[in-house]
Coordinates of C-alpha atoms and ligand atoms in Angstrom, one line a residue:
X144 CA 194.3 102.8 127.7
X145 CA 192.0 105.2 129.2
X146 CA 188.7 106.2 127.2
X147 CA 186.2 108.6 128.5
X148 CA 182.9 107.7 127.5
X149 CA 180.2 110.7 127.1
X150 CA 176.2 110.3 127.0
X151 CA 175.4 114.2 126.3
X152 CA 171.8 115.2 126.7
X153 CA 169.7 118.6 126.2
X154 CA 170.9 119.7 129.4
X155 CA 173.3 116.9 130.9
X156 CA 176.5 114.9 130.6
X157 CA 177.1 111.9 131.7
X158 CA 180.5 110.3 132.0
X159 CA 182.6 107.4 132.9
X160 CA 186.3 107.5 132.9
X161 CA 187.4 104.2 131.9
X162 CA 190.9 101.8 132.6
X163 CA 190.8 99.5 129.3
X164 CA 193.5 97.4 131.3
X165 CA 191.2 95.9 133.8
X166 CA 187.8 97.8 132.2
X167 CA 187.5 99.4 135.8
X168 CA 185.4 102.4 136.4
X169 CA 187.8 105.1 137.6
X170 CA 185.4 108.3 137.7
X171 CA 181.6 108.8 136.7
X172 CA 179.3 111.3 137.3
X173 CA 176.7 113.5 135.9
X174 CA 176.2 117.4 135.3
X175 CA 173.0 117.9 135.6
X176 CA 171.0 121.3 134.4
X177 CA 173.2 122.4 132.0
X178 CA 171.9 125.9 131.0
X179 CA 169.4 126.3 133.6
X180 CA 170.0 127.9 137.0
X181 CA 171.5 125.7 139.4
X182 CA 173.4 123.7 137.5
X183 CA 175.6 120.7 139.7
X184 CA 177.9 118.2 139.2
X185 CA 177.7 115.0 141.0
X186 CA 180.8 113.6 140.3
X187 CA 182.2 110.1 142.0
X188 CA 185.8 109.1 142.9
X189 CA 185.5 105.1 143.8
X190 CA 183.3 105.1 146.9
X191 CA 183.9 109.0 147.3
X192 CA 180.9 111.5 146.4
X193 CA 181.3 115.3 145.5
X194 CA 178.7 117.9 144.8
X195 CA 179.8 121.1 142.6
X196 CA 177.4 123.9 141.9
X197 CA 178.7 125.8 139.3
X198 CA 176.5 127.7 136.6
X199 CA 177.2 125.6 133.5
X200 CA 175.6 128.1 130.5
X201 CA 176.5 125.4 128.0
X202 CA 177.9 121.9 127.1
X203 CA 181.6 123.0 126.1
X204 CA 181.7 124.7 129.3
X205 CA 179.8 121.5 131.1
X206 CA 182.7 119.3 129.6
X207 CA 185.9 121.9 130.7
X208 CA 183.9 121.5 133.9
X209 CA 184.1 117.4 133.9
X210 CA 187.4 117.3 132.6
X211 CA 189.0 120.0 135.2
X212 CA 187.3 117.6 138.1
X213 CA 188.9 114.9 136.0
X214 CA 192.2 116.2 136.9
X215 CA 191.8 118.0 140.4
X216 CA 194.3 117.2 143.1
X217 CA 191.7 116.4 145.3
X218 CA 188.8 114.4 143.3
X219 CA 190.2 113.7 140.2
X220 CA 191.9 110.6 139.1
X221 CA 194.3 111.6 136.4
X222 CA 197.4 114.1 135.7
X223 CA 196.5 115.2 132.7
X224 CA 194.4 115.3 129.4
X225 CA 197.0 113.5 127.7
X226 CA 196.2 110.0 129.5
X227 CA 192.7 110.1 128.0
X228 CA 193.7 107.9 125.0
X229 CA 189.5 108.1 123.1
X230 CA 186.5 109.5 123.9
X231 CA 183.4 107.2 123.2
X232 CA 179.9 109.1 122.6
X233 CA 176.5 107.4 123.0
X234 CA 174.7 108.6 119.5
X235 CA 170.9 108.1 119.9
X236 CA 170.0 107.9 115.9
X237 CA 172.3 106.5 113.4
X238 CA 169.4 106.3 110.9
X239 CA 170.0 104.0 108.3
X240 CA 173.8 104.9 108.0
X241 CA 175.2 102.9 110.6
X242 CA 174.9 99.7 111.8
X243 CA 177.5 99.9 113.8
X244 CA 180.6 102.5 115.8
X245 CA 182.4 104.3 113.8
X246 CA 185.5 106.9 114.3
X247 CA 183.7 110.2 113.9
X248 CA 185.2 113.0 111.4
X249 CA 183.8 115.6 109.7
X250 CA 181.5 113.5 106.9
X251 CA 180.5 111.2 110.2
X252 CA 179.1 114.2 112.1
X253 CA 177.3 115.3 108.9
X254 CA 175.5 112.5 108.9
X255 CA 174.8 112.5 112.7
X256 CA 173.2 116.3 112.0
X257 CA 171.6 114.7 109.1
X258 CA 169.7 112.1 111.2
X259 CA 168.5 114.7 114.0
X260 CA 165.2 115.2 111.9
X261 CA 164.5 111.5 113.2
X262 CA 165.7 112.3 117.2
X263 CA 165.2 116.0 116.8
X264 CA 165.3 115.4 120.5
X265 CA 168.7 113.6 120.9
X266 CA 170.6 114.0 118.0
X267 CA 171.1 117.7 118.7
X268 CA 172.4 117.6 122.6
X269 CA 174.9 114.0 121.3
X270 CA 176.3 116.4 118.7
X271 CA 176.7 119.7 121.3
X272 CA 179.1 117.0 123.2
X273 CA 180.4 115.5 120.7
X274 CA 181.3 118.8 119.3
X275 CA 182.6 120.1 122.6
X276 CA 184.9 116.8 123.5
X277 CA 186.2 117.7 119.7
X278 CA 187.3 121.3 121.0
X279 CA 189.0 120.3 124.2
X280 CA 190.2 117.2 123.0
X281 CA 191.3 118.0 119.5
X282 CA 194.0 115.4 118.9
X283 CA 192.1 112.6 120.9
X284 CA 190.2 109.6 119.0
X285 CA 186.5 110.3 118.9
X286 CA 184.0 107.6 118.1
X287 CA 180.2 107.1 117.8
X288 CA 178.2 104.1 119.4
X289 CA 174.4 103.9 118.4
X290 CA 171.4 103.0 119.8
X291 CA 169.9 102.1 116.8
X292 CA 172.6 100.4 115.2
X293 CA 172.5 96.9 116.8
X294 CA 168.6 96.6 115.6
X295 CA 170.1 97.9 111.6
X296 CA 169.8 93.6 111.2
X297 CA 166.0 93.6 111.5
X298 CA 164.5 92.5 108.2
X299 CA 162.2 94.8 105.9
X300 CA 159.2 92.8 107.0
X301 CA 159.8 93.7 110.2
X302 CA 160.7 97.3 109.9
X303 CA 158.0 98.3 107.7
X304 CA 154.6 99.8 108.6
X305 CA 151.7 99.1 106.6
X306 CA 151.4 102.9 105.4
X307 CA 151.9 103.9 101.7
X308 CA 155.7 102.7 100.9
X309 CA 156.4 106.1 99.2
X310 CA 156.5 107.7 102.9
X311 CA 159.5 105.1 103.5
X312 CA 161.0 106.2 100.7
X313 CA 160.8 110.2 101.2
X314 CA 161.1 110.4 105.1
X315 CA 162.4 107.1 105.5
X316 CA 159.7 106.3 108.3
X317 CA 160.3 102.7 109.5
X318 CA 161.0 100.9 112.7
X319 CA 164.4 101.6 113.8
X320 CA 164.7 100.7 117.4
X321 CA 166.7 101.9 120.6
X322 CA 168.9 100.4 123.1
X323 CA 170.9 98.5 121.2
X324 CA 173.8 98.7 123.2
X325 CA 171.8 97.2 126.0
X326 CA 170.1 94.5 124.0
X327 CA 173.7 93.8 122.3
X328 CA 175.0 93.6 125.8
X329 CA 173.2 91.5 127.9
X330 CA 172.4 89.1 124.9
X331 CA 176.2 88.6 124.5
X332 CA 177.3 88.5 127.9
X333 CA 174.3 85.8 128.4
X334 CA 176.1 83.1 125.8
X335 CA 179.3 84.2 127.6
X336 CA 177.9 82.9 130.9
X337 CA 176.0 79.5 129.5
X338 CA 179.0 79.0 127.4
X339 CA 177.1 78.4 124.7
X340 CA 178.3 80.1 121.4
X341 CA 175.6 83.6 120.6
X342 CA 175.6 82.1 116.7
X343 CA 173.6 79.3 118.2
X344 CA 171.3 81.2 120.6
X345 CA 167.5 82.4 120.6
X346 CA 167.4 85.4 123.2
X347 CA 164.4 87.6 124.2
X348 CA 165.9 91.0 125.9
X349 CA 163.6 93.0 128.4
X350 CA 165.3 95.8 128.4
X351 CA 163.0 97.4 131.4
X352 CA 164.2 100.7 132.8
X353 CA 162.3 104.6 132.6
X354 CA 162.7 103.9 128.8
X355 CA 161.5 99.8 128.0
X356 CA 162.2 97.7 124.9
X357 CA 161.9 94.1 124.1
X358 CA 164.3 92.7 121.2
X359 CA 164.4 89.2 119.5
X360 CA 167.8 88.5 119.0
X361 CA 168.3 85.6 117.0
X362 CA 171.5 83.6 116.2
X363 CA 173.5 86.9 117.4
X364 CA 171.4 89.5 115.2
X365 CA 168.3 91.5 116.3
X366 CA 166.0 90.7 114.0
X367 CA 163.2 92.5 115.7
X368 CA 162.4 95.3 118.6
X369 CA 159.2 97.3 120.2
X370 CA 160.6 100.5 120.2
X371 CA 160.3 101.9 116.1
X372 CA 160.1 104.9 114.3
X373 CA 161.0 106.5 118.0
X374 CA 160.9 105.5 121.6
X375 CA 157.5 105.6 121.7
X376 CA 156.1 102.5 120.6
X377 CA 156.5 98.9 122.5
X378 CA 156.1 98.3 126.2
X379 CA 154.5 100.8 128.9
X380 CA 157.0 102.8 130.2
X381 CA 157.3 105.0 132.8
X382 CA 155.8 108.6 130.9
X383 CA 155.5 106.9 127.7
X384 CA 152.2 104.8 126.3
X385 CA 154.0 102.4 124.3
X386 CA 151.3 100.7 121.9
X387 CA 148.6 102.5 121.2
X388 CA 145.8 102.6 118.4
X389 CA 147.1 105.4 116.3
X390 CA 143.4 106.7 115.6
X391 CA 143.8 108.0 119.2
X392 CA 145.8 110.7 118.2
X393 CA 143.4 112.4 116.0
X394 CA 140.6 112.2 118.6
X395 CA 142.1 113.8 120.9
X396 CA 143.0 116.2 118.8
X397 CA 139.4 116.9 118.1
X398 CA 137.8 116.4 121.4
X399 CA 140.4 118.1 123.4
X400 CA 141.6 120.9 120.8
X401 CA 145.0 119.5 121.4
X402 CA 147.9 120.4 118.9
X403 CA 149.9 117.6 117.7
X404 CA 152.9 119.0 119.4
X405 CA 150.0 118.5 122.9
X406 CA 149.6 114.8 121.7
X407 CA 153.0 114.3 121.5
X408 CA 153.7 115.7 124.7
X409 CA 151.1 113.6 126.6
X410 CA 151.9 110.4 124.9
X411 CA 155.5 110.9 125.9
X412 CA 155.9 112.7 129.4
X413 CA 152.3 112.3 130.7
X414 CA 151.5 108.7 129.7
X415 CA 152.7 105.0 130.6
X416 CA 152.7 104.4 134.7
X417 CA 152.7 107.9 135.6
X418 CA 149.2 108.4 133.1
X419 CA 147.5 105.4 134.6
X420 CA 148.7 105.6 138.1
X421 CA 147.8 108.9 138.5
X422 CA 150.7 109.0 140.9
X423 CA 154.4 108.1 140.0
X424 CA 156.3 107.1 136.9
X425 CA 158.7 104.9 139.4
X426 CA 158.1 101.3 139.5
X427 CA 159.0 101.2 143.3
X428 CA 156.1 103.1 143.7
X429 CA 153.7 101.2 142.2
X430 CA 154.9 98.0 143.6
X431 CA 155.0 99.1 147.4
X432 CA 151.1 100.5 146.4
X433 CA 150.0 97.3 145.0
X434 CA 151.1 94.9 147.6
X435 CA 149.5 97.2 149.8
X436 CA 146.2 96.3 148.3
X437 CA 145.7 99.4 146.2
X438 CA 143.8 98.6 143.1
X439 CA 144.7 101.0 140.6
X440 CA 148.2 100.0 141.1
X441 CA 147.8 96.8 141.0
X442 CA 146.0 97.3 137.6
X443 CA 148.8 99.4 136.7
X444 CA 151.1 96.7 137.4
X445 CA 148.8 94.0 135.5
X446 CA 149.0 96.2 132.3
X447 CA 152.9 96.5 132.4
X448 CA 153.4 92.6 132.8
X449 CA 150.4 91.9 130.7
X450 CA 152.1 94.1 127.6
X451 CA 155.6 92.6 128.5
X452 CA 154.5 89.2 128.6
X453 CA 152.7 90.1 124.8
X454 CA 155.8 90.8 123.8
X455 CA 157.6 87.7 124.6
X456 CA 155.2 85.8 122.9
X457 CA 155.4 87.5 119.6
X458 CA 159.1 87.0 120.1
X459 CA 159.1 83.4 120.2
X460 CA 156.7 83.2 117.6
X461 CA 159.0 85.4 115.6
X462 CA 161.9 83.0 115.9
X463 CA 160.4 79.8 115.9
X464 CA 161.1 79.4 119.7
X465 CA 163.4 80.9 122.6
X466 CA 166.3 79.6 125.1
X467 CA 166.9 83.0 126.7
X468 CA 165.0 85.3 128.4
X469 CA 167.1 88.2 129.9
X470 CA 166.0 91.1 132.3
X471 CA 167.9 94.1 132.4
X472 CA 167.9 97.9 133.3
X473 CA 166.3 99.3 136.3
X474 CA 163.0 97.3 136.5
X475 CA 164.0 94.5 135.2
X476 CA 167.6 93.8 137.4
X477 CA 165.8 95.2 140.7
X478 CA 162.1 94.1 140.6
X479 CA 161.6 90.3 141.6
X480 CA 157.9 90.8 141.8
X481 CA 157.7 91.6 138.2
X482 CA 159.9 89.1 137.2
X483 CA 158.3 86.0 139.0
X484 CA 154.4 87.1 138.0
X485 CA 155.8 87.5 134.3
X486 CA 157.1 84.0 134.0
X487 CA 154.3 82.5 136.6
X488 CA 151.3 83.8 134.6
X489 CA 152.0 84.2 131.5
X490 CA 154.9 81.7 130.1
X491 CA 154.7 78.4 131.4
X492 CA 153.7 77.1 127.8
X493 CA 156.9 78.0 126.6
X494 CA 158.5 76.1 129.2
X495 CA 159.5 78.7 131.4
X496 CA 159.9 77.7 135.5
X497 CA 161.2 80.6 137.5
X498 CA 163.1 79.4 140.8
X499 CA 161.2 81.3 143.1
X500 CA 163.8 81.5 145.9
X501 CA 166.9 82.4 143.1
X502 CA 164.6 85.1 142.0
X503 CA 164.9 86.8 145.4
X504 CA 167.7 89.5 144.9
X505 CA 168.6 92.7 143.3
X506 CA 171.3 93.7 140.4
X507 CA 173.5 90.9 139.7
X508 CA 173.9 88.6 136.9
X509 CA 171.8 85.1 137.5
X510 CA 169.9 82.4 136.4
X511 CA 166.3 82.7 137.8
X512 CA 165.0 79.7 136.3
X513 CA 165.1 76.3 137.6
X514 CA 167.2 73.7 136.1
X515 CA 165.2 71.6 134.6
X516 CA 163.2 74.7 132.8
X517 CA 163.2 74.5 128.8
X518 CA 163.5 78.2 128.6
X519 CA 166.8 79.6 130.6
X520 CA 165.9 83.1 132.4
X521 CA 168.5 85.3 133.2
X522 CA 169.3 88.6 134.8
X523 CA 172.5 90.6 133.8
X524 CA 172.9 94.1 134.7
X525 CA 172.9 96.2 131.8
X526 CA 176.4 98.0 131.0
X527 CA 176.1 100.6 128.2
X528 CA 179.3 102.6 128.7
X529 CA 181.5 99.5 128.7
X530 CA 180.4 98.3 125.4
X531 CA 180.8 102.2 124.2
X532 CA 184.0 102.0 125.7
X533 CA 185.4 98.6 124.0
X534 CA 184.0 99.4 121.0
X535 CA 186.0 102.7 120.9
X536 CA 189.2 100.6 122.1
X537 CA 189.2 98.4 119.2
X538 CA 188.6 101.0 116.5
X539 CA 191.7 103.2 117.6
X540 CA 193.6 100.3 118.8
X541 CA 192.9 98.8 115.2
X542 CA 193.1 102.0 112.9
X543 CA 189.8 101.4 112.1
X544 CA 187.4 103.5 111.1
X545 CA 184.2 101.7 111.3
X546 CA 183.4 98.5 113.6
X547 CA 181.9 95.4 112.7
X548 CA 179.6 94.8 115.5
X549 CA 176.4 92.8 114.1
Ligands
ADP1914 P1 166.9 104.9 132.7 O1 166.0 104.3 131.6 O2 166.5 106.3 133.1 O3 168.4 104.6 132.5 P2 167.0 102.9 134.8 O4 167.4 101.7 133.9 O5 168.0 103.3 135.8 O6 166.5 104.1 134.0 O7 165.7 102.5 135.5 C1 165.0 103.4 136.3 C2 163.7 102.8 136.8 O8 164.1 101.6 137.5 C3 163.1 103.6 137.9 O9 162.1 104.4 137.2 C4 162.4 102.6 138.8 O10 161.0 102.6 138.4 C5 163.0 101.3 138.5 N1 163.6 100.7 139.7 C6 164.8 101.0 140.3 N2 164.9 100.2 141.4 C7 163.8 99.4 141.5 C8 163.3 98.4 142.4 N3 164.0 98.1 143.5 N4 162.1 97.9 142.1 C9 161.4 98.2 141.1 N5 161.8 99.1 140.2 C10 163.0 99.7 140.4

């Protein structure tokens, strides 16, 4: 079974073309500036890279695009259309709906639409490919995997904010969460490795990439995460602020004359590393400037440990204790640095002792921690498409039309 697998922004698509029987990777790319000029598609054939630039006015014509490349004699990989079996879409909101992938038709898509008041940002461009896959793929499987759906386990205590309940109840503002299918992931795949059943498992997930979250997944559920109500709450990220005291908001509103569409803006694109650095949203950056004695960076680098290591406190606290911490996503699988100060400094009271020298690589799964530490810490390269992609295998290979995942 081949499955396509879709993640359709405002103005991209990325892909992965899938081979169920061995889960390898047979074609990815991305098409990036969809409906601006210079639009190009860097598309990838195993080891083999090809640049098109080709104005792409919109996403059905992005996906003709992908799949035409799909099938080309020279850099595509299959014959035809007709050996895509499903086509599995990243959804970013699946409000509170769907807690887990479900085989989209016409009352499922509603509901997507529905929920883009709550990801008025990435509801729309998830529906534009899902929409277009539907057109040139009309008697193909489609099914929708959701980033909030693994955290849909959180209890109320935990995904309510102390504001008056009746806003809960008419916009339904509470913490949802994002990155599921990361957190689900590398939690998962972690018991797979210890052998130790996920039922039995207390696992704190640092989900560290441009986006960062933190989940508390306990006994196989997610029973808490630091993103909420959007992506902007948690960890510092790389243009985002992550925590801050709300009261903020509305002074900057009056001392700067700033809209709340401004305030927004700032705490989203302008904020995080690139805000405090002054400099770069990329962690590489701030690392190579910190160990080069440069202080602001340093700082910079202090304040994203400091809030991550905040975080893994609260966690253990919230489930009475941890035996997993996991790094994952771009940060977190590349930077040793961050991972050796984070468990040096900050968590030795939980029992954490990071093996300095296993520590010293980049993007593989590993144990970093030393054998005899209470807390196992892992690192397991986060694989979002492949969990979009099984999940989509076992709905249309089961006739299902929604997946119990949590
Ligand atoms: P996205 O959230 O966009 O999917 P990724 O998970 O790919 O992002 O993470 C991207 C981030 O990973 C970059 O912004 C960069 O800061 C960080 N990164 C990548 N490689 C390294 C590295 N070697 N050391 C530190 N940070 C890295």
């Amino acid at each position: 079974m081949i499955i396509l697998v879709i993640n359709s922004g405002s103005s991209s698509i990325k892909y992965q073309l899938i081979d169920m029987k061995d889960e390898k990777v047979l074609s990815k790319g991305l098409l990036e500036r969809i409906g601006i000029k210079g639009s190009r598609l860097n598309h990838r054939k195993g080891d083999r890279k090809y640049v098109i630039e080709e104005d792409v006015p919109n996403h059905e014509k992005g996906l003709s695009l992908v799949l035409k490349t799909l099938q080309d004699r020279e850099m595509g990989v299959i014959e035809n259309l007709d050996q895509i079996s499903a086509v599995g879409h990243r959804v970013v909101h699946g409000g509170e709906r769907f807690a887990n992938s479900v085989r989209i038709d016409d009352e499922v898509l509603r509901v997507i639409e529905e929920n883009s008041d709550l990801a008025p940002l990435h509801n729309p461009p998830n529906i534009m490919g899902i929409k277009a896959a539907m057109k040139l793929l009309p008697n193909v499987p489609q099914v929708a995997v959701f980033d909030t759906a693994f955290h849909q386990t959180i209890p109320e205590k935990a995904y309510l904010y102390a504001i008056p309940y009746s806003y809960y109840e008419k916009y339904r503002i509470r913490r949802y969460g994002f990155h599921g299918t990361s957190h689900r992931y590398v939690s998962r795949r972690a018991a797979e490795i210890l052998g130790i059943p996920y039922e039995k498992l207390k696992i704190i997930t640092c989900h560290l990439g441009n986006g960062a979250s933190i989940a508390a997944v306990k006994y196989g559920r997610s029973i808490d995460t630091s993103m909420g109500f959007t992506p902007l709450e948690g960890l510092v990220m790389g243009t985002r602020s992550g925590d801050i005291d709300p009261a903020i908001v509305t002074f900057l509103q009056e001392k700067e004359g700033m809209s709340a569409g401004e305030v927004y803006d700032l705490l989203n694109k302008k904020s995080g590393v690139l805000g405090l650095s002054e400099l770069s949203s990329d962690m590489r950056d701030i690392e190579e400037g910190a160990m080069k004695g440069d202080e602001r960076l340093r700082l910079v680098l202090d304040i994203y440990e400091y809030r991550i290591a905040k975080y893994i406190g609260a966690y253990a606290a919230a489930m009475n204790g941890v035996d997993v911490i996991i790094f994952t996503a771009g940060v977190g699988e590349n930077s040793s640095i961050l991972r050796r100060e984070i468990c040096e400094n900050y968590l030795g009271y939980l029992g954490v002792k990071i093996d300095v020298e296993k520590n010293e690589f980049k993007g593989e799964e590993r144990i970093i921690s030393t054998d005899d530490s209470k807390v196992k810490v892992m690192v397991i390269p986060t694989n979002e498409e492949l969990l979009i992609a099984r999940d989509t295998k076992e709905i249309v290979e089961k006739g299902l039309k929604e997946l119990n995942t949590n």
